[in-house]
Short mmCIF file of C-alpha atoms in Angstrom, two decimals:
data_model
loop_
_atom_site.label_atom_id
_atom_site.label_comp_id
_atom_site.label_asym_id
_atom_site.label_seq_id
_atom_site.Cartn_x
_atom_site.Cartn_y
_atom_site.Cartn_z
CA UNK W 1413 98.51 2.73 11.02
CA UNK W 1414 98.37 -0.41 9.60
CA UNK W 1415 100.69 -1.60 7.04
CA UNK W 1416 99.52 -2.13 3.42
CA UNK W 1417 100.60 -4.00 0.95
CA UNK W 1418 100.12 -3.41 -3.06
CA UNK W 1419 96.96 -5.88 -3.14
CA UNK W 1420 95.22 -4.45 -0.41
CA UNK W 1421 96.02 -7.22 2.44
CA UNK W 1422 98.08 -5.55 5.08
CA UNK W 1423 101.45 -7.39 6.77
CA UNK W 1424 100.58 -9.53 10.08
CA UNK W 1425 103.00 -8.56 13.15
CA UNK W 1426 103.89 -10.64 16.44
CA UNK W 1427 103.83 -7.58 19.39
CA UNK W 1428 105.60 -9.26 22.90
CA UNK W 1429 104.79 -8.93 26.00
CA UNK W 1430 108.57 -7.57 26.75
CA UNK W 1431 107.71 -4.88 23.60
CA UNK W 1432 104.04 -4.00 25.18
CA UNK W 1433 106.05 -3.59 28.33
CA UNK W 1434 108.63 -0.89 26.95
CA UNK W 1435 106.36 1.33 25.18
CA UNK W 1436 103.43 1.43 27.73
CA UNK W 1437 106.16 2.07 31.05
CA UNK W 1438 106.71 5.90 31.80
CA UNK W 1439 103.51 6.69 29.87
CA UNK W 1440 101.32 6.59 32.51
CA UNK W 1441 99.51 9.80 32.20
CA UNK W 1442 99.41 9.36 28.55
CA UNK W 1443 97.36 5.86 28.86
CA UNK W 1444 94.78 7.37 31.67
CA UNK W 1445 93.87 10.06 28.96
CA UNK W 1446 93.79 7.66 26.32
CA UNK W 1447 91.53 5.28 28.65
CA UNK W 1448 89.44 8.65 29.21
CA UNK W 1449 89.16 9.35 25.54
CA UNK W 1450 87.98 5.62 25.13
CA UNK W 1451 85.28 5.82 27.60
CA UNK W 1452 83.92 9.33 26.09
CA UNK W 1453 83.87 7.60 22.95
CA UNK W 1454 81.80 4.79 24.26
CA UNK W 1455 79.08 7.24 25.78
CA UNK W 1456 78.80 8.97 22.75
CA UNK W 1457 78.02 5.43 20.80
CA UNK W 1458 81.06 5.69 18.85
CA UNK W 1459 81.88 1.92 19.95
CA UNK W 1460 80.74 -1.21 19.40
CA UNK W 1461 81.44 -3.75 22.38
CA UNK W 1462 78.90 -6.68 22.60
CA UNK W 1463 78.66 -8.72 25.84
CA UNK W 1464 81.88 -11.16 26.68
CA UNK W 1465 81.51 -14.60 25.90
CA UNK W 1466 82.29 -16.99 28.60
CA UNK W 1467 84.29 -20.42 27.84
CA UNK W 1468 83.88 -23.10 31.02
CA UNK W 1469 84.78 -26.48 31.77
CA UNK W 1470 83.08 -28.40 34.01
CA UNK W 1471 85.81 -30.43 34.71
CA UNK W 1472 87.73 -27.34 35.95
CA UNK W 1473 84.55 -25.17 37.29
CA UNK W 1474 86.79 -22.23 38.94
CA UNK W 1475 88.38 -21.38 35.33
CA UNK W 1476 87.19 -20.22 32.55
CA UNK W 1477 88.29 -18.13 28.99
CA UNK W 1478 86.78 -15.01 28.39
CA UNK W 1479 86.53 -13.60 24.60
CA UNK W 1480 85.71 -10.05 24.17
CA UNK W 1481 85.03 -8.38 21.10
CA UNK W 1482 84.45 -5.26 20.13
CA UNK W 1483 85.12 -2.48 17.45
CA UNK W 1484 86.45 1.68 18.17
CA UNK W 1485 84.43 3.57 15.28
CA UNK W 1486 85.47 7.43 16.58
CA UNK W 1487 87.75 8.90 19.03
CA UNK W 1488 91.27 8.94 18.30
CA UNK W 1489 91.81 5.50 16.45
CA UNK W 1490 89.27 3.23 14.56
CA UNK W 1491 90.18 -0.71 15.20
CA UNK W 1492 88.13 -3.42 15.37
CA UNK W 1493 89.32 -6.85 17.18
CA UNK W 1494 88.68 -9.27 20.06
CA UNK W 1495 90.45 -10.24 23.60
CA UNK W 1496 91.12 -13.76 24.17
CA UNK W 1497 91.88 -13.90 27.99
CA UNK W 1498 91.96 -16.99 30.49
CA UNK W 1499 91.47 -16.82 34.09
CA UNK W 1500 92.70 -19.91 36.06
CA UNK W 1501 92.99 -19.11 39.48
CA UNK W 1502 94.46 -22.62 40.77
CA UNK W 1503 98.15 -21.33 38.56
CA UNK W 1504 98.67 -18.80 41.91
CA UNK W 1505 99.55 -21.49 43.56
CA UNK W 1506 101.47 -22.73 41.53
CA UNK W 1507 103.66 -18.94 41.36
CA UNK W 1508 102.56 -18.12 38.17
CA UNK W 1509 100.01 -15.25 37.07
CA UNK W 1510 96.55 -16.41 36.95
CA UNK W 1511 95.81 -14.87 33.83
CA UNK W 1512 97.10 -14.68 30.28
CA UNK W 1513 95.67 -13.11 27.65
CA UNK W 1514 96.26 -12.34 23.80
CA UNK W 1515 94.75 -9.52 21.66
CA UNK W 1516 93.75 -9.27 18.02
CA UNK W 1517 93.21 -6.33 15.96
CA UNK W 1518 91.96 -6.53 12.92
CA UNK W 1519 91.92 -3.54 9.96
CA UNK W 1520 88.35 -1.72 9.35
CA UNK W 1521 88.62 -1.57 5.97
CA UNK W 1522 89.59 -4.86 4.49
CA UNK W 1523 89.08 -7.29 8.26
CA UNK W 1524 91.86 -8.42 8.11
CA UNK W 1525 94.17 -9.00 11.13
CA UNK W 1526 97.14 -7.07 11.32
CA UNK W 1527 98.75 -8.02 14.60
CA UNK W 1528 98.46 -10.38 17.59
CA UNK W 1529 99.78 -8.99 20.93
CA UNK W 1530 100.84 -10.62 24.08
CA UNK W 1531 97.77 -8.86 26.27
CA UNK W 1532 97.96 -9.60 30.53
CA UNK W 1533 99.93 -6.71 29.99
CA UNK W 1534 97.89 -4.59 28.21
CA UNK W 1535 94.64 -5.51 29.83
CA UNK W 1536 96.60 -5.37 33.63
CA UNK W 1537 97.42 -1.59 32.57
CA UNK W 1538 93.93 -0.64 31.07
CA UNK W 1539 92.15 -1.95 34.63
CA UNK W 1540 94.80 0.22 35.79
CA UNK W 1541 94.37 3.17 34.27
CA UNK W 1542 90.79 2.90 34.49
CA UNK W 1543 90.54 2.76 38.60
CA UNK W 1544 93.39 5.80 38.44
CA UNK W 1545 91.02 7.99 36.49
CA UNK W 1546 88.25 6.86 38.24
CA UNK W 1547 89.69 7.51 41.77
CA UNK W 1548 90.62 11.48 40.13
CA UNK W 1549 86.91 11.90 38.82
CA UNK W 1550 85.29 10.32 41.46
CA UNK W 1551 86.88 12.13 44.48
CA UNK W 1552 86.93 15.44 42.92
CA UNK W 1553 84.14 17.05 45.01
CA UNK W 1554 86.13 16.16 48.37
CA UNK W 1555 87.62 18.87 50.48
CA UNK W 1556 90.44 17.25 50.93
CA UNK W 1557 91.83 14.51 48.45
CA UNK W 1558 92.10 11.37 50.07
CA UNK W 1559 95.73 10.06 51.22
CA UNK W 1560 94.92 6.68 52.90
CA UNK W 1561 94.83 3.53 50.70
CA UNK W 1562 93.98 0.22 51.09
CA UNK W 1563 94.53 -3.20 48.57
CA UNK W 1564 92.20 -5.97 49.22
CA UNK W 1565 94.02 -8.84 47.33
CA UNK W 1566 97.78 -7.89 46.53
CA UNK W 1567 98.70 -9.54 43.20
CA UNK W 1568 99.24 -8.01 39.90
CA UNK W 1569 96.29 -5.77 39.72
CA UNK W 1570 96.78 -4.35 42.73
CA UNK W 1571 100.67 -3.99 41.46
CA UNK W 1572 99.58 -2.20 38.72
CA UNK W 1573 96.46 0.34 40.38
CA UNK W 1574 99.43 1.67 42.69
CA UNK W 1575 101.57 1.94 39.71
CA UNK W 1576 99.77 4.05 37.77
CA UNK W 1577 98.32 5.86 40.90
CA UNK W 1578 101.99 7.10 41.87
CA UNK W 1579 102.28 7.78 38.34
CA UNK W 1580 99.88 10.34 38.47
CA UNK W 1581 100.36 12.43 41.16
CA UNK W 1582 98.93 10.62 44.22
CA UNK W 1583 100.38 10.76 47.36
CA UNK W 1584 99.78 8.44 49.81
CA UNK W 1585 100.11 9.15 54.00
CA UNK W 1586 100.01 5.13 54.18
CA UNK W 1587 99.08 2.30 51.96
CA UNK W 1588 97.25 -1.02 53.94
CA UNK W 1589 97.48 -4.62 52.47
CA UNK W 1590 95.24 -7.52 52.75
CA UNK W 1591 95.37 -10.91 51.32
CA UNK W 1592 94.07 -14.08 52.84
CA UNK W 1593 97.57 -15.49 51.65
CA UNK W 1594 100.06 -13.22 54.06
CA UNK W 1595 102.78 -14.29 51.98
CA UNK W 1596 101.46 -12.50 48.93
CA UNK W 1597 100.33 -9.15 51.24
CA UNK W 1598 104.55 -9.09 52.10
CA UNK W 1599 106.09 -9.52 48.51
CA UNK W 1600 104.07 -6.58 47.68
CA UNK W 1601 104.93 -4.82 50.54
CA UNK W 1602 108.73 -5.72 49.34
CA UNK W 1603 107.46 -4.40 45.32
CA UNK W 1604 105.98 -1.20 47.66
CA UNK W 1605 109.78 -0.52 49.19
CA UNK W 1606 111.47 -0.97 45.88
CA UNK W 1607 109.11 1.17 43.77
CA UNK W 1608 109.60 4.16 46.39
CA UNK W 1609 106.41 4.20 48.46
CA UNK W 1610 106.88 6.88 50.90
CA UNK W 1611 103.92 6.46 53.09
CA UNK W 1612 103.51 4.23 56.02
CA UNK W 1613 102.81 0.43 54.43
CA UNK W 1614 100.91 -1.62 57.26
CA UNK W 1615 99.86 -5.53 56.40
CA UNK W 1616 96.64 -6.28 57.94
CA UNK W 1617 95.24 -8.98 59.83
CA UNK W 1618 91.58 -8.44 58.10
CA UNK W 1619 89.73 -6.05 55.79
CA UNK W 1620 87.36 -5.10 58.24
CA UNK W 1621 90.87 -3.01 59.75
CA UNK W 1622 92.07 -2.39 56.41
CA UNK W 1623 88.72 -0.39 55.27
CA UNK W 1624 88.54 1.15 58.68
CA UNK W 1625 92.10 2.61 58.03
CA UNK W 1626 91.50 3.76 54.43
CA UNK W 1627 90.35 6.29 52.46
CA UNK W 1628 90.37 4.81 48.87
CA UNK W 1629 89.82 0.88 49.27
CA UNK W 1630 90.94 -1.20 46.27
CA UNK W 1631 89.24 -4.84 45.66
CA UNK W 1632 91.75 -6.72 43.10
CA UNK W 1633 90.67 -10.31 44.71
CA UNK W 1634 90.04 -13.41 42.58
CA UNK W 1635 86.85 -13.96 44.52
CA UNK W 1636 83.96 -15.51 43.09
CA UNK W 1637 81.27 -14.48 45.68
CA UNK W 1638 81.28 -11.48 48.31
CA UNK W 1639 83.22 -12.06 51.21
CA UNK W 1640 82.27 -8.59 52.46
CA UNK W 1641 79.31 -7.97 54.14
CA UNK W 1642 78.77 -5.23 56.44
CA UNK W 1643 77.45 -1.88 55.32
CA UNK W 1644 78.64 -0.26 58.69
CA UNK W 1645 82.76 -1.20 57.51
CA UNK W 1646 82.06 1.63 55.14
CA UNK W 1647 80.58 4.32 57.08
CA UNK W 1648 83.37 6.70 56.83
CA UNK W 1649 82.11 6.95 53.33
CA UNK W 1650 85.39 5.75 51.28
CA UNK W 1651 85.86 5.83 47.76
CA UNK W 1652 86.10 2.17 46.71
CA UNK W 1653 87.59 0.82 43.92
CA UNK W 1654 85.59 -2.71 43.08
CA UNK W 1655 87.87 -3.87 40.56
CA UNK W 1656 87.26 -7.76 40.70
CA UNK W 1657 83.34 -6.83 41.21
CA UNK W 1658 82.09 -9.98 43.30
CA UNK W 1659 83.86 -9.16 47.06
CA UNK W 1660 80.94 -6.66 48.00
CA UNK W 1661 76.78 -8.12 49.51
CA UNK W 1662 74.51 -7.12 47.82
CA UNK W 1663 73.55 -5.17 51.30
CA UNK W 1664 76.39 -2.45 50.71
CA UNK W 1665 76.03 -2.05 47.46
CA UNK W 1666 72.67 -0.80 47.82
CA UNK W 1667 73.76 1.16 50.71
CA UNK W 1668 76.40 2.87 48.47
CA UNK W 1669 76.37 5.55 45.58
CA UNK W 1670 77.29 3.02 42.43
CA UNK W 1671 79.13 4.38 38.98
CA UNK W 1672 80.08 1.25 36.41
CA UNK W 1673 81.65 1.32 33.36
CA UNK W 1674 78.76 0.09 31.52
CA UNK W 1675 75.14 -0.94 33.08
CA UNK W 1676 74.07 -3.52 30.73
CA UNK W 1677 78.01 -5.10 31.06
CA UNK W 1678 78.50 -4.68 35.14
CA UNK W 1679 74.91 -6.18 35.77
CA UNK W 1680 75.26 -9.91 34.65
CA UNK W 1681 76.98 -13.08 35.62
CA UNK W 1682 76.69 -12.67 39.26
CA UNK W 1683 78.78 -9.33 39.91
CA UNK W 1684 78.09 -7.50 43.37
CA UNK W 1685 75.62 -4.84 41.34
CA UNK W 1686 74.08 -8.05 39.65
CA UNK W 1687 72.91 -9.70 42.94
CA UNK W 1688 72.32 -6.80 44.24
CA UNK W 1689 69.29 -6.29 41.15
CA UNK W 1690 68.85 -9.87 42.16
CA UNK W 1691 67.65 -8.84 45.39
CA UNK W 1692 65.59 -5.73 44.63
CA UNK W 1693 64.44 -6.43 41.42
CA UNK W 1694 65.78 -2.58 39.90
CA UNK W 1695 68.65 -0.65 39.01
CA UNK W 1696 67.72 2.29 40.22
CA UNK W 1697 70.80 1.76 42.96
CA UNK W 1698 73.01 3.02 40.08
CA UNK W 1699 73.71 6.59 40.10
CA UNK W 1700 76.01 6.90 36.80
CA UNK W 1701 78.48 5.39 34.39
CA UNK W 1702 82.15 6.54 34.44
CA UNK W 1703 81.41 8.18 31.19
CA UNK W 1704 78.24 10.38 32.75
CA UNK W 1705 80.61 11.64 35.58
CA UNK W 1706 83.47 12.64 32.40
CA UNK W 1707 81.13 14.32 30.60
CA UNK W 1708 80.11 16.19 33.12
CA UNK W 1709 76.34 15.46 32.60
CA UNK W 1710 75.83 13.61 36.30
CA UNK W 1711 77.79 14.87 39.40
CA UNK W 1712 78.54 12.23 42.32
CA UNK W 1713 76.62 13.31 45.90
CA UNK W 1714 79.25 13.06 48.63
CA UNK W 1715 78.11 11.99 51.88
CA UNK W 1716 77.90 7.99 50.95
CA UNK W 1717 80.48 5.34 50.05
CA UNK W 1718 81.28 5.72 46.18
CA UNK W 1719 81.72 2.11 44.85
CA UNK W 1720 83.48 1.98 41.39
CA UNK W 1721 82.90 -1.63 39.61
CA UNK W 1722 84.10 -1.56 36.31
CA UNK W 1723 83.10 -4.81 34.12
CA UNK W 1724 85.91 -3.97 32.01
CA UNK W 1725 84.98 -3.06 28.32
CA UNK W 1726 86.98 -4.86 25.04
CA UNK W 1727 87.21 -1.10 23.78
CA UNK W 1728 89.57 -0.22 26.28
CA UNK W 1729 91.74 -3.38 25.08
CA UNK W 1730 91.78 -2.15 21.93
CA UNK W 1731 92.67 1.01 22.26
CA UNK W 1732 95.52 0.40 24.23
CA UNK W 1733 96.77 -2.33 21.75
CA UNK W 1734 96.37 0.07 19.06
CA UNK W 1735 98.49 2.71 20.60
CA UNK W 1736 101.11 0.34 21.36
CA UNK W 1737 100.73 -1.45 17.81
CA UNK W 1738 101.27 2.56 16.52
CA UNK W 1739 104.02 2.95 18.72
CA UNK W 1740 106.31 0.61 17.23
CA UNK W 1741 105.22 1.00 13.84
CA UNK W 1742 106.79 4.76 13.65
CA UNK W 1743 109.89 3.33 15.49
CA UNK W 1744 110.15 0.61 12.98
CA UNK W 1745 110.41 -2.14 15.86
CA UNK W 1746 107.45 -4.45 14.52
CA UNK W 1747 107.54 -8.43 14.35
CA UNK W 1748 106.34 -8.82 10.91
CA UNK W 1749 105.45 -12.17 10.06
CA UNK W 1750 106.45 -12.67 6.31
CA UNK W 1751 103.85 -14.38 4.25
CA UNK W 1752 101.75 -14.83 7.21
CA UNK W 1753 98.63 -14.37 4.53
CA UNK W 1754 99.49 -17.27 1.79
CA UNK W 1755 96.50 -16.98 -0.49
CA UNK W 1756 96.56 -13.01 -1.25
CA UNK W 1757 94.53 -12.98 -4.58
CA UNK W 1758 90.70 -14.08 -5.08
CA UNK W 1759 91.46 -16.22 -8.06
CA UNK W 1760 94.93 -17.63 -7.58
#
């Protein structure tokens, strides 16, 4: 749905993080599909999503800016465009969000950009939506669905995973918080009382209580090397949401059934699954992607800890962006940016 001119260059709009906000709240449901659609898509080779390229600073080792490119060619929407998305962990303590992020799409016929959106937003509620379809696919075999949860690391992530969880139809008997700063473990047990959690919200002491007490454990940490180490914390076989992919040895991830988003993606710069081929030299430990399990072509043996650890894939960016770019376009609410293309002919 871009927006063409009469020679061929389309306009250039400015998309805030307050409009990304507005049209992606109360749609939920809506997104999850959309994020399932994306993924189908992407096991049927109808994306293109090379491997993210890192940015560090050795001045500044524990940061770093991530660019992630990538390019829809089927499904419901064809965009091409890259994420541009900075993690510095040291802003927490400074009360602001550790990451930012902008996203670019760009029109497949002609390249050329056609809008720049504000994109912690949009790539907080694809991670979102992602561990929420996950957590339905995944523990769809289970006599009963599970109603205990646990959040390992309670910042926006985790905000955002329980968002979208309530959103679509889960029901929690209680909800268990960890973070190694308590302070952030009790303003989202404040966000928990205001958004209308129902079940029993308990701040932990540890995770090693926090995964005994849970059914679904969620792993939205900033942690850069696992922190978690004993195989036995999981043998009440929980479904567990590995989000932010380094907080789990090596040791229970081979003791675990494994589904990622994408092998070749998941299995690099020094995720869980990574040292984990490290240490055994195979990847036979992975049982399936999330888009084997959708299409139905490999089912998930109960009986052992499921551990989800989605790398998180630029095509889910994208398609997101794109149905919030479309969304304002047919309510007429885009930033265009007049003139934001100066030289619009080949020969002056």
């Amino acid at each position: 749905m871009t927006t063409v001119e009469g020679d061929g260059i389309g306009t250039f709009s400015v998309i805030s993080g307050a409009q990304v906000s507005a049209v992606l709240t109360g749609r939920e449901q809506e997104v999850v599909d959309l994020i399932g659609d994306t993924y189908r898509a992407h096991g049927e080779g109808a994306t293109v999503n090379p491997p993210s390229y890192f940015l560090r600073f050795p001045d500044r080792p524990r940061s770093r800016i991530i660019a992630l490119p990538a390019s829809i060619v089927g499904g419901r929407r064809r965009v091409d465009g890259i994420k541009w998305i900075s993690s510095f962990p040291d802003n927490v303590a400074a009360g602001i969000p550790r990451a930012s992020a902008v996203l670019i799409l760009n029109d497949v016929e002609t390249g050329y950009p056609f809008a720049c959106l504000e994109s912690s937003i949009i790539s907080a509620t694809r991670t979102a939506a992602s561990a929420a379809l996950a957590a339905d696919v995944l523990t769809r075999g289970r006599v009963q669905r599970p109603n205990r949860i646990g959040f390992v690391g309670t910042g926006l992530i985790a905000r955002y995973i329980h968002r979208f969880l309530a959103a679509t139809g889960w029901d929690f008997d209680s909800v268990g918080l960890y973070d190694v700063a308590p302070e952030g473990a009790a303003a989202f047990h404040g966000y928990l009382d205001g958004a209308g959690e129902t079940g029993t919200v308990t701040e932990h002491t540890s995770a090693r209580d926090l995964i005994a007490a849970s059914d679904i454990v969620v792993f939205a940490t900033i942690a850069a090397a696992p922190h978690v180490h004993d195989p036995a914390w999981f043998g009440h076989n929980p479904l567990v949401l590995h989000v932010s992919l380094r907080d789990l040895s090596p040791e229970i991830v081979l003791a675990s059934t494994n589904v990622v988003d994408d092998v070749d993606h998941c299995l690099k710069a020094d995720t869980s699954p990574h040292l984990a081929e490290q240490m055994v030299g195979h990847r036979d430990f992975v049982h399936a992607t999330l888009p084997d399990v959708l299409s139905g072509s490999v089912s998930v043996p109960v009986g052992r800890p499921i551990v989800f650890s989605p790398f998180g894939l630029g095509v889910l960016d994208l398609a997101v962006g794109a149905f919030v770019h479309d969304a304002l376009a047919r309510t007429g609410d885009l930033n265009v940016v007049e003139d934001f293309f100066h030289e619009r002919r080949r020969f002056g």
